[in-house]
XYZ file of C-alpha atoms in Angstrom:
172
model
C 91.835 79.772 81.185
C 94.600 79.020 78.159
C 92.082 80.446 75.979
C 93.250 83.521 72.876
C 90.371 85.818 72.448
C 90.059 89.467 70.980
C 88.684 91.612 73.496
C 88.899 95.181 73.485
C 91.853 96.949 75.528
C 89.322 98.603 77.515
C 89.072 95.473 79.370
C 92.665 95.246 80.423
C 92.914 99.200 80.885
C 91.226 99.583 83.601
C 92.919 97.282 85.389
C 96.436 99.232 85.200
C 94.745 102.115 87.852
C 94.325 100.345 90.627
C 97.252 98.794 90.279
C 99.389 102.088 89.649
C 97.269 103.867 92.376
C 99.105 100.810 94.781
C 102.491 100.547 93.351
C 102.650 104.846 92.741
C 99.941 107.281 93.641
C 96.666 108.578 92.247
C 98.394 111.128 90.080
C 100.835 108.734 88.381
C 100.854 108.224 84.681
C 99.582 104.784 83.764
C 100.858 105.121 80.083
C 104.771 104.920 78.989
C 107.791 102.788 79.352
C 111.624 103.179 78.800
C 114.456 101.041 79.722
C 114.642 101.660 83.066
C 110.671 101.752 83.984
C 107.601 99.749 81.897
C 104.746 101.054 84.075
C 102.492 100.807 80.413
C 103.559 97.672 79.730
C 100.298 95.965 79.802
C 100.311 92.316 80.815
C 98.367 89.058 79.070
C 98.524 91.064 75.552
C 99.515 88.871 73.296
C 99.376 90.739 69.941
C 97.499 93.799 69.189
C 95.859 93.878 65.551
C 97.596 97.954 64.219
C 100.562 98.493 65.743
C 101.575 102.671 65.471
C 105.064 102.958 64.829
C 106.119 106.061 63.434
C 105.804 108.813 66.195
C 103.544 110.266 63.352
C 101.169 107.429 63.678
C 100.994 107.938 67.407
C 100.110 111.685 67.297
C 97.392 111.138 64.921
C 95.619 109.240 67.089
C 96.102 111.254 70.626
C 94.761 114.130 68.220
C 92.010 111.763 68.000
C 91.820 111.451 71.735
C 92.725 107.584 70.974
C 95.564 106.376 73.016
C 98.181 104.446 71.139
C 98.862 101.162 72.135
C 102.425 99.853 70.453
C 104.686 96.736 70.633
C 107.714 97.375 71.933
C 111.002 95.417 73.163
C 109.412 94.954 76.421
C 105.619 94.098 75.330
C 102.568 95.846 74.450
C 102.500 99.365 76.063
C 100.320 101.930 76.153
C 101.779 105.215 74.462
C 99.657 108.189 76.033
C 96.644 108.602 78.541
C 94.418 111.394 77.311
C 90.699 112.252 78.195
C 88.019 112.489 75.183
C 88.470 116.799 75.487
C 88.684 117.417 71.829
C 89.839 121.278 73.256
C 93.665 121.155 73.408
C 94.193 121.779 77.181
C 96.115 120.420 80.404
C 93.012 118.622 81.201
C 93.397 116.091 77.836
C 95.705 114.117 80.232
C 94.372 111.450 82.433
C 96.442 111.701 85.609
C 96.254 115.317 85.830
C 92.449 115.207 85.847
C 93.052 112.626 88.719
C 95.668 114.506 90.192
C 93.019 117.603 91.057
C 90.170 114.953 92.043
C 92.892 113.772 94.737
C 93.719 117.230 96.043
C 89.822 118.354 95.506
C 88.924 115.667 97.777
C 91.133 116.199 100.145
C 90.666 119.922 100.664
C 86.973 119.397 101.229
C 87.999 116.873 103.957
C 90.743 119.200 105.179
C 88.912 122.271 105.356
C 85.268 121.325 107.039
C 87.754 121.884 110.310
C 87.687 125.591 109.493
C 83.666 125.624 109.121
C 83.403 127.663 112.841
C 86.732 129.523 112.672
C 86.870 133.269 112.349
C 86.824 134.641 108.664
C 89.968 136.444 108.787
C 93.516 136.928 107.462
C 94.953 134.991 110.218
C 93.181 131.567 109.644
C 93.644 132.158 105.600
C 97.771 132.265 106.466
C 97.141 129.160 108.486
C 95.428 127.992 105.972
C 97.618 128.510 102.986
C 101.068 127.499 105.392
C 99.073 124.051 105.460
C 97.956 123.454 102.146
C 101.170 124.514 100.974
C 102.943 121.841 103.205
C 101.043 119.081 102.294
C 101.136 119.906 98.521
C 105.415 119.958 98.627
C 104.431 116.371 100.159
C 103.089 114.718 97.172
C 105.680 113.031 95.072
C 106.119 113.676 91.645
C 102.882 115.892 91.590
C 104.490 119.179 90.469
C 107.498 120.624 88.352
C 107.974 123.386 90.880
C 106.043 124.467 94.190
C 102.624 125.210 93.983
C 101.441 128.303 95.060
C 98.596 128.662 97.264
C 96.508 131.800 97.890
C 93.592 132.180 100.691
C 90.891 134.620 99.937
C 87.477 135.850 100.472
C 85.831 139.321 98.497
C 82.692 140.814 100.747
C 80.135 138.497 99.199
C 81.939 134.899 100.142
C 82.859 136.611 103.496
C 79.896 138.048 105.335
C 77.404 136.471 103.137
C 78.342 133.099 102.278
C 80.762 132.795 105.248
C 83.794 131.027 102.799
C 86.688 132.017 102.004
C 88.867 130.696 98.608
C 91.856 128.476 98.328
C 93.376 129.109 95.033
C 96.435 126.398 93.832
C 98.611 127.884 90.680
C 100.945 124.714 89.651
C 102.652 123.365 87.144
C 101.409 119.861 87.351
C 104.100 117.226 86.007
């Protein structure tokens, strides 16, 4: 209470996602701020010890799967969000990793309704009408509709008694 101590950002970090998962959704970025929204502005932070400036600076370090934390006009904000992948990928970014745990999750909760249902064209229509739905619903999840394919080959029909449900996006 009142008291200055270094502690490492980690600490205050994790904090930010539930908080964004409240204010925004799962998916949301937790990193960034501009003039009209400071969702990385990162509260209590008094002073950070380097301070990348140069947009060179900050790419260094996300290269480095380090996300830059910078002073700005409105406080200390975190920069980018990116995972430890050292493989360039989609998957180097935080919220889309957490964006495909959400829908993951709730596909598996979705579709154990279907576990009795005939294996058939029909139900993978319903099925992909459904998904599809839902998916437009998400805000700010996607730069353009997802598609959404329902499948089975021989093997996942008759033996395994599954069918597929494939998502193409373009996650935002």
């Amino acid at each position: 209470y009142g008291r200055r101590m270094k502690v490492p950002v980690s600490t205050i970090l994790s904090s930010k996602v539930p908080i964004n998962d409240r204010d925004l959704y799962p998916w949301a970025s937790i990193a960034g701020y501009s003039s009209t929204g400071n969702k990385g502005i990162i509260e209590g932070i008094l002073d950070i010890e380097y301070n990348p400036v140069t947009p060179e600076e900050r790419t260094l370090l996300k290269d480095y799967q380090i996300n830059p934390i910078t002073r700005t006009s409105s406080g200390i904000a975190i920069v980018e969000q990116v995972t430890t992948l050292i493989k360039p990928s989609v998957w180097n970014d935080i919220h889309i990793n957490r964006l495909y745990l959400y829908i993951d999750k709730n596909l598996k909760t979705f579709l154990r309704f279907y576990k009795f249902e005939v294996n058939n064209e029909h139900v993978w229509r319903n099925v992909a009408e459904i998904v599809s739905a839902w998916l437009n619903e998400l805000p700010n999840a996607f730069e353009e509709a997802p598609q959404v394919e329902v499948y089975a080959d021989e093997y996942a029909r008759h033996t395994l008694k599954a069918f597929y449900v494939k998502i193409v996006s373009i996650p935002n």
